[in-house]
Amino acid sequence: MTNEADYKGVLKYLVIFMLCSILVIDVSIALIPDAHIQHGFAIISLNTAAAITTILAIIAVLRHGLGGKHGKSYLFLTIGIALWFVADAGILYSYFVMHIDEFKKITILDSFWLAGYVFLTLHLISIIKTIKIKKRSITASILLAVVMGFIIVNIYSMLPDSDFILDNSNLDPHSEIIELPDVVITVLYPMLDLSLIVPSIAILINIYKDYRHSVPWVLASTSLLVNAIADNGYTIQYIDGAASAMPWDLFYIADFIIMSGALFWYNKYHISEQILKRNERNYIDE
């Protein structure tokens, strides 16, 4: 069995590697002066990070299988991440092949992102079913505070500026009109982020003392938080009519890198230990 020192040593290098990767990639993108090249490099980096994360998730499913109490959980996680990767790959294809920037408008690709949220939520729900919610009152209080704070911040951020409304000179007659369905779909993203954040926090509150099992959830929750920040920022810009891929692409890249760290931990420790226990049981049965 792996001792505590090994866990902490691997975790230290994993965190350093993730932080350095995020820093190097994001700073490199931010320093590119040409907006077109910058956006193209960001899309490539995003898809690379998404591909690595998807591969790690697929490996987890193949190694663990669909059986056991975590089989479906890994499957839901893999499908959710894969759907997000498909959407990002669609942006890559549209930008470099069709010369269309899909990031600035609602398209069929959004259906992949939205579907991804469903499977990621199912993943979190399946995990909650496997743990005991011991601190119900504390958990409920914290979740209520998070939900209320999230709603208040989003409502306040999305309200139009009163000065902007009163000053008609700010209205650009040549600006592109944003359709209501596009606004509704865009606003869905922060709401769906909440469906991921709430169960993640509930899990963290109840397993934080379990060092080995809390590590991937801390990483996964951080990943989802970064994604939520990006979704909220982009939503506000979109409603204001100033949708832009930057700097939100940098957040999405960091999101996948952190999630890949969580999946690395799953593969190295959780699944490996489960396989070892399964092999030991099979050996005893023989």
mmCIF file with all atom_site columns, C-alpha atoms in Angstrom, residues 106-248:
data_model
loop_
_atom_site.group_PDB
_atom_site.id
_atom_site.type_symbol
_atom_site.label_atom_id
_atom_site.label_alt_id
_atom_site.label_comp_id
_atom_site.label_asym_id
_atom_site.label_entity_id
_atom_site.label_seq_id
_atom_site.pdbx_PDB_ins_code
_atom_site.Cartn_x
_atom_site.Cartn_y
_atom_site.Cartn_z
_atom_site.occupancy
_atom_site.B_iso_or_equiv
_atom_site.pdbx_formal_charge
_atom_site.auth_seq_id
_atom_site.auth_comp_id
_atom_site.auth_asym_id
_atom_site.auth_atom_id
_atom_site.pdbx_PDB_model_num
ATOM 1   C CA . ILE A 1 106 ? -25.068 30.305 -30.244 1.00 0.00 ? 106 ILE A CA 1
ATOM 2   C CA . THR A 1 107 ? -24.777 27.255 -32.507 1.00 0.00 ? 107 THR A CA 1
ATOM 3   C CA . ILE A 1 108 ? -25.394 23.515 -32.516 1.00 0.00 ? 108 ILE A CA 1
ATOM 4   C CA . LEU A 1 109 ? -22.130 23.173 -30.592 1.00 0.00 ? 109 LEU A CA 1
ATOM 5   C CA . ASP A 1 110 ? -23.865 24.570 -27.520 1.00 0.00 ? 110 ASP A CA 1
ATOM 6   C CA . SER A 1 111 ? -26.003 21.431 -27.397 1.00 0.00 ? 111 SER A CA 1
ATOM 7   C CA . PHE A 1 112 ? -22.841 19.412 -26.704 1.00 0.00 ? 112 PHE A CA 1
ATOM 8   C CA . TRP A 1 113 ? -21.798 21.727 -23.885 1.00 0.00 ? 113 TRP A CA 1
ATOM 9   C CA . LEU A 1 114 ? -25.280 21.695 -22.368 1.00 0.00 ? 114 LEU A CA 1
ATOM 10  C CA . ALA A 1 115 ? -25.500 17.896 -22.625 1.00 0.00 ? 115 ALA A CA 1
ATOM 11  C CA . GLY A 1 116 ? -22.097 17.672 -20.971 1.00 0.00 ? 116 GLY A CA 1
ATOM 12  C CA . TYR A 1 117 ? -23.467 19.435 -17.910 1.00 0.00 ? 117 TYR A CA 1
ATOM 13  C CA . VAL A 1 118 ? -26.186 16.794 -17.599 1.00 0.00 ? 118 VAL A CA 1
ATOM 14  C CA . PHE A 1 119 ? -23.717 13.909 -17.480 1.00 0.00 ? 119 PHE A CA 1
ATOM 15  C CA . LEU A 1 120 ? -21.333 15.742 -15.159 1.00 0.00 ? 120 LEU A CA 1
ATOM 16  C CA . THR A 1 121 ? -24.236 16.395 -12.799 1.00 0.00 ? 121 THR A CA 1
ATOM 17  C CA . LEU A 1 122 ? -25.165 12.700 -12.942 1.00 0.00 ? 122 LEU A CA 1
ATOM 18  C CA . HIS A 1 123 ? -21.545 11.922 -12.109 1.00 0.00 ? 123 HIS A CA 1
ATOM 19  C CA . LEU A 1 124 ? -21.706 14.089 -8.990  1.00 0.00 ? 124 LEU A CA 1
ATOM 20  C CA . ILE A 1 125 ? -25.060 12.656 -7.937  1.00 0.00 ? 125 ILE A CA 1
ATOM 21  C CA . SER A 1 126 ? -23.730 9.121  -8.262  1.00 0.00 ? 126 SER A CA 1
ATOM 22  C CA . ILE A 1 127 ? -20.799 10.060 -6.026  1.00 0.00 ? 127 ILE A CA 1
ATOM 23  C CA . ILE A 1 128 ? -23.084 11.593 -3.403  1.00 0.00 ? 128 ILE A CA 1
ATOM 24  C CA . LYS A 1 129 ? -24.993 8.311  -3.261  1.00 0.00 ? 129 LYS A CA 1
ATOM 25  C CA . THR A 1 130 ? -21.805 6.507  -2.228  1.00 0.00 ? 130 THR A CA 1
ATOM 26  C CA . ILE A 1 131 ? -20.922 8.786  0.702   1.00 0.00 ? 131 ILE A CA 1
ATOM 27  C CA . LYS A 1 132 ? -22.667 9.492  3.976   1.00 0.00 ? 132 LYS A CA 1
ATOM 28  C CA . ILE A 1 133 ? -23.891 13.035 4.498   1.00 0.00 ? 133 ILE A CA 1
ATOM 29  C CA . LYS A 1 134 ? -23.106 13.260 8.207   1.00 0.00 ? 134 LYS A CA 1
ATOM 30  C CA . LYS A 1 135 ? -23.177 17.013 8.725   1.00 0.00 ? 135 LYS A CA 1
ATOM 31  C CA . ARG A 1 136 ? -26.610 17.667 7.268   1.00 0.00 ? 136 ARG A CA 1
ATOM 32  C CA . SER A 1 137 ? -27.283 21.012 8.973   1.00 0.00 ? 137 SER A CA 1
ATOM 33  C CA . ILE A 1 138 ? -23.821 22.399 8.217   1.00 0.00 ? 138 ILE A CA 1
ATOM 34  C CA . THR A 1 139 ? -23.988 21.115 4.651   1.00 0.00 ? 139 THR A CA 1
ATOM 35  C CA . ALA A 1 140 ? -27.437 22.627 4.110   1.00 0.00 ? 140 ALA A CA 1
ATOM 36  C CA . SER A 1 141 ? -26.384 25.992 5.567   1.00 0.00 ? 141 SER A CA 1
ATOM 37  C CA . ILE A 1 142 ? -23.263 26.248 3.438   1.00 0.00 ? 142 ILE A CA 1
ATOM 38  C CA . LEU A 1 143 ? -25.100 25.193 0.287   1.00 0.00 ? 143 LEU A CA 1
ATOM 39  C CA . LEU A 1 144 ? -27.867 27.718 0.949   1.00 0.00 ? 144 LEU A CA 1
ATOM 40  C CA . ALA A 1 145 ? -25.292 30.481 1.374   1.00 0.00 ? 145 ALA A CA 1
ATOM 41  C CA . VAL A 1 146 ? -23.516 29.449 -1.828  1.00 0.00 ? 146 VAL A CA 1
ATOM 42  C CA . VAL A 1 147 ? -26.740 29.320 -3.843  1.00 0.00 ? 147 VAL A CA 1
ATOM 43  C CA . MET A 1 148 ? -27.997 32.673 -2.544  1.00 0.00 ? 148 MET A CA 1
ATOM 44  C CA . GLY A 1 149 ? -24.635 34.328 -3.108  1.00 0.00 ? 149 GLY A CA 1
ATOM 45  C CA . PHE A 1 150 ? -24.367 32.865 -6.593  1.00 0.00 ? 150 PHE A CA 1
ATOM 46  C CA . ILE A 1 151 ? -27.851 34.068 -7.541  1.00 0.00 ? 151 ILE A CA 1
ATOM 47  C CA . ILE A 1 152 ? -27.343 37.565 -6.118  1.00 0.00 ? 152 ILE A CA 1
ATOM 48  C CA . VAL A 1 153 ? -23.986 38.030 -7.835  1.00 0.00 ? 153 VAL A CA 1
ATOM 49  C CA . ASN A 1 154 ? -25.345 36.844 -11.176 1.00 0.00 ? 154 ASN A CA 1
ATOM 50  C CA . ILE A 1 155 ? -28.507 38.947 -11.036 1.00 0.00 ? 155 ILE A CA 1
ATOM 51  C CA . TYR A 1 156 ? -26.516 42.036 -10.076 1.00 0.00 ? 156 TYR A CA 1
ATOM 52  C CA . SER A 1 157 ? -23.917 41.415 -12.778 1.00 0.00 ? 157 SER A CA 1
ATOM 53  C CA . MET A 1 158 ? -26.499 40.901 -15.502 1.00 0.00 ? 158 MET A CA 1
ATOM 54  C CA . LEU A 1 159 ? -28.583 43.982 -14.714 1.00 0.00 ? 159 LEU A CA 1
ATOM 55  C CA . PRO A 1 160 ? -28.067 46.705 -17.321 1.00 0.00 ? 160 PRO A CA 1
ATOM 56  C CA . ASP A 1 161 ? -26.292 49.870 -16.264 1.00 0.00 ? 161 ASP A CA 1
ATOM 57  C CA . SER A 1 162 ? -28.816 52.610 -15.473 1.00 0.00 ? 162 SER A CA 1
ATOM 58  C CA . ASP A 1 163 ? -26.580 55.239 -17.061 1.00 0.00 ? 163 ASP A CA 1
ATOM 59  C CA . PHE A 1 164 ? -26.444 53.146 -20.199 1.00 0.00 ? 164 PHE A CA 1
ATOM 60  C CA . ILE A 1 165 ? -30.248 52.925 -20.338 1.00 0.00 ? 165 ILE A CA 1
ATOM 61  C CA . LEU A 1 166 ? -30.773 56.662 -19.784 1.00 0.00 ? 166 LEU A CA 1
ATOM 62  C CA . ASP A 1 167 ? -28.110 57.716 -22.263 1.00 0.00 ? 167 ASP A CA 1
ATOM 63  C CA . ASN A 1 168 ? -29.454 56.978 -25.741 1.00 0.00 ? 168 ASN A CA 1
ATOM 64  C CA . SER A 1 169 ? -26.144 58.012 -27.276 1.00 0.00 ? 169 SER A CA 1
ATOM 65  C CA . ASN A 1 170 ? -24.754 54.669 -26.137 1.00 0.00 ? 170 ASN A CA 1
ATOM 66  C CA . LEU A 1 171 ? -27.066 52.838 -28.497 1.00 0.00 ? 171 LEU A CA 1
ATOM 67  C CA . ASP A 1 172 ? -25.325 51.796 -31.682 1.00 0.00 ? 172 ASP A CA 1
ATOM 68  C CA . PRO A 1 173 ? -27.812 51.519 -34.570 1.00 0.00 ? 173 PRO A CA 1
ATOM 69  C CA . HIS A 1 174 ? -25.374 49.285 -36.424 1.00 0.00 ? 174 HIS A CA 1
ATOM 70  C CA . SER A 1 175 ? -24.845 46.883 -33.521 1.00 0.00 ? 175 SER A CA 1
ATOM 71  C CA . GLU A 1 176 ? -25.960 43.309 -33.940 1.00 0.00 ? 176 GLU A CA 1
ATOM 72  C CA . ILE A 1 177 ? -29.296 42.527 -32.300 1.00 0.00 ? 177 ILE A CA 1
ATOM 73  C CA . ILE A 1 178 ? -29.114 39.680 -29.810 1.00 0.00 ? 178 ILE A CA 1
ATOM 74  C CA . GLU A 1 179 ? -32.004 37.255 -30.156 1.00 0.00 ? 179 GLU A CA 1
ATOM 75  C CA . LEU A 1 180 ? -33.911 36.201 -27.028 1.00 0.00 ? 180 LEU A CA 1
ATOM 76  C CA . PRO A 1 181 ? -33.232 32.444 -27.515 1.00 0.00 ? 181 PRO A CA 1
ATOM 77  C CA . ASP A 1 182 ? -29.510 33.197 -27.675 1.00 0.00 ? 182 ASP A CA 1
ATOM 78  C CA . VAL A 1 183 ? -29.695 35.143 -24.415 1.00 0.00 ? 183 VAL A CA 1
ATOM 79  C CA . VAL A 1 184 ? -31.672 32.354 -22.727 1.00 0.00 ? 184 VAL A CA 1
ATOM 80  C CA . ILE A 1 185 ? -29.181 29.680 -23.768 1.00 0.00 ? 185 ILE A CA 1
ATOM 81  C CA . THR A 1 186 ? -26.237 31.831 -22.706 1.00 0.00 ? 186 THR A CA 1
ATOM 82  C CA . VAL A 1 187 ? -27.774 32.498 -19.281 1.00 0.00 ? 187 VAL A CA 1
ATOM 83  C CA . LEU A 1 188 ? -28.295 28.737 -18.894 1.00 0.00 ? 188 LEU A CA 1
ATOM 84  C CA . TYR A 1 189 ? -24.564 28.220 -18.469 1.00 0.00 ? 189 TYR A CA 1
ATOM 85  C CA . PRO A 1 190 ? -24.197 29.931 -15.069 1.00 0.00 ? 190 PRO A CA 1
ATOM 86  C CA . MET A 1 191 ? -27.334 28.115 -13.899 1.00 0.00 ? 191 MET A CA 1
ATOM 87  C CA . LEU A 1 192 ? -25.897 24.772 -14.960 1.00 0.00 ? 192 LEU A CA 1
ATOM 88  C CA . ASP A 1 193 ? -22.607 25.654 -13.288 1.00 0.00 ? 193 ASP A CA 1
ATOM 89  C CA . LEU A 1 194 ? -24.563 25.884 -10.059 1.00 0.00 ? 194 LEU A CA 1
ATOM 90  C CA . SER A 1 195 ? -25.810 22.331 -10.607 1.00 0.00 ? 195 SER A CA 1
ATOM 91  C CA . LEU A 1 196 ? -22.166 21.241 -10.566 1.00 0.00 ? 196 LEU A CA 1
ATOM 92  C CA . ILE A 1 197 ? -20.909 23.498 -7.791  1.00 0.00 ? 197 ILE A CA 1
ATOM 93  C CA . VAL A 1 198 ? -23.581 22.561 -5.229  1.00 0.00 ? 198 VAL A CA 1
ATOM 94  C CA . PRO A 1 199 ? -23.003 18.776 -5.217  1.00 0.00 ? 199 PRO A CA 1
ATOM 95  C CA . SER A 1 200 ? -19.240 19.304 -5.404  1.00 0.00 ? 200 SER A CA 1
ATOM 96  C CA . ILE A 1 201 ? -19.314 21.404 -2.241  1.00 0.00 ? 201 ILE A CA 1
ATOM 97  C CA . ALA A 1 202 ? -21.583 18.870 -0.536  1.00 0.00 ? 202 ALA A CA 1
ATOM 98  C CA . ILE A 1 203 ? -19.068 16.142 -1.299  1.00 0.00 ? 203 ILE A CA 1
ATOM 99  C CA . LEU A 1 204 ? -16.108 18.209 -0.115  1.00 0.00 ? 204 LEU A CA 1
ATOM 100 C CA . ILE A 1 205 ? -17.765 19.062 3.179   1.00 0.00 ? 205 ILE A CA 1
ATOM 101 C CA . ASN A 1 206 ? -18.330 15.411 3.973   1.00 0.00 ? 206 ASN A CA 1
ATOM 102 C CA . ILE A 1 207 ? -15.091 13.782 2.802   1.00 0.00 ? 207 ILE A CA 1
ATOM 103 C CA . TYR A 1 208 ? -12.457 16.457 3.409   1.00 0.00 ? 208 TYR A CA 1
ATOM 104 C CA . LYS A 1 209 ? -10.926 14.442 6.272   1.00 0.00 ? 209 LYS A CA 1
ATOM 105 C CA . ASP A 1 210 ? -10.287 11.503 3.955   1.00 0.00 ? 210 ASP A CA 1
ATOM 106 C CA . TYR A 1 211 ? -6.980  12.735 2.516   1.00 0.00 ? 211 TYR A CA 1
ATOM 107 C CA . ARG A 1 212 ? -6.667  10.376 -0.434  1.00 0.00 ? 212 ARG A CA 1
ATOM 108 C CA . HIS A 1 213 ? -10.281 10.680 -1.540  1.00 0.00 ? 213 HIS A CA 1
ATOM 109 C CA . SER A 1 214 ? -10.541 14.430 -1.004  1.00 0.00 ? 214 SER A CA 1
ATOM 110 C CA . VAL A 1 215 ? -7.640  15.299 -3.329  1.00 0.00 ? 215 VAL A CA 1
ATOM 111 C CA . PRO A 1 216 ? -9.404  14.627 -6.656  1.00 0.00 ? 216 PRO A CA 1
ATOM 112 C CA . TRP A 1 217 ? -12.557 16.312 -5.398  1.00 0.00 ? 217 TRP A CA 1
ATOM 113 C CA . VAL A 1 218 ? -10.662 19.430 -4.389  1.00 0.00 ? 218 VAL A CA 1
ATOM 114 C CA . LEU A 1 219 ? -9.123  19.486 -7.859  1.00 0.00 ? 219 LEU A CA 1
ATOM 115 C CA . ALA A 1 220 ? -12.404 18.717 -9.622  1.00 0.00 ? 220 ALA A CA 1
ATOM 116 C CA . SER A 1 221 ? -14.276 21.343 -7.598  1.00 0.00 ? 221 SER A CA 1
ATOM 117 C CA . THR A 1 222 ? -11.586 23.918 -8.343  1.00 0.00 ? 222 THR A CA 1
ATOM 118 C CA . SER A 1 223 ? -11.886 23.008 -12.009 1.00 0.00 ? 223 SER A CA 1
ATOM 119 C CA . LEU A 1 224 ? -15.648 23.540 -11.937 1.00 0.00 ? 224 LEU A CA 1
ATOM 120 C CA . LEU A 1 225 ? -15.232 26.838 -10.098 1.00 0.00 ? 225 LEU A CA 1
ATOM 121 C CA . VAL A 1 226 ? -12.821 28.104 -12.754 1.00 0.00 ? 226 VAL A CA 1
ATOM 122 C CA . ASN A 1 227 ? -15.312 27.020 -15.412 1.00 0.00 ? 227 ASN A CA 1
ATOM 123 C CA . ALA A 1 228 ? -18.106 28.844 -13.569 1.00 0.00 ? 228 ALA A CA 1
ATOM 124 C CA . ILE A 1 229 ? -16.077 32.066 -13.433 1.00 0.00 ? 229 ILE A CA 1
ATOM 125 C CA . ALA A 1 230 ? -15.480 31.876 -17.178 1.00 0.00 ? 230 ALA A CA 1
ATOM 126 C CA . ASP A 1 231 ? -19.130 31.115 -17.937 1.00 0.00 ? 231 ASP A CA 1
ATOM 127 C CA . ASN A 1 232 ? -20.297 34.040 -15.817 1.00 0.00 ? 232 ASN A CA 1
ATOM 128 C CA . GLY A 1 233 ? -17.799 36.424 -17.355 1.00 0.00 ? 233 GLY A CA 1
ATOM 129 C CA . TYR A 1 234 ? -18.679 35.401 -20.887 1.00 0.00 ? 234 TYR A CA 1
ATOM 130 C CA . THR A 1 235 ? -22.422 35.586 -20.138 1.00 0.00 ? 235 THR A CA 1
ATOM 131 C CA . ILE A 1 236 ? -22.125 39.143 -18.859 1.00 0.00 ? 236 ILE A CA 1
ATOM 132 C CA . GLN A 1 237 ? -20.126 40.176 -21.919 1.00 0.00 ? 237 GLN A CA 1
ATOM 133 C CA . TYR A 1 238 ? -22.577 38.442 -24.244 1.00 0.00 ? 238 TYR A CA 1
ATOM 134 C CA . ILE A 1 239 ? -25.587 40.204 -22.733 1.00 0.00 ? 239 ILE A CA 1
ATOM 135 C CA . ASP A 1 240 ? -23.714 43.508 -22.997 1.00 0.00 ? 240 ASP A CA 1
ATOM 136 C CA . GLY A 1 241 ? -23.138 42.786 -26.683 1.00 0.00 ? 241 GLY A CA 1
ATOM 137 C CA . ALA A 1 242 ? -19.373 42.493 -26.289 1.00 0.00 ? 242 ALA A CA 1
ATOM 138 C CA . ALA A 1 243 ? -18.792 38.731 -26.386 1.00 0.00 ? 243 ALA A CA 1
ATOM 139 C CA . SER A 1 244 ? -15.112 37.835 -26.547 1.00 0.00 ? 244 SER A CA 1
ATOM 140 C CA . ALA A 1 245 ? -13.099 34.644 -26.256 1.00 0.00 ? 245 ALA A CA 1
ATOM 141 C CA . MET A 1 246 ? -10.443 36.403 -24.202 1.00 0.00 ? 246 MET A CA 1
ATOM 142 C CA . PRO A 1 247 ? -9.705  36.121 -21.378 1.00 0.00 ? 247 PRO A CA 1
ATOM 143 C CA . TRP A 1 248 ? -12.228 33.313 -20.858 1.00 0.00 ? 248 TRP A CA 1
#
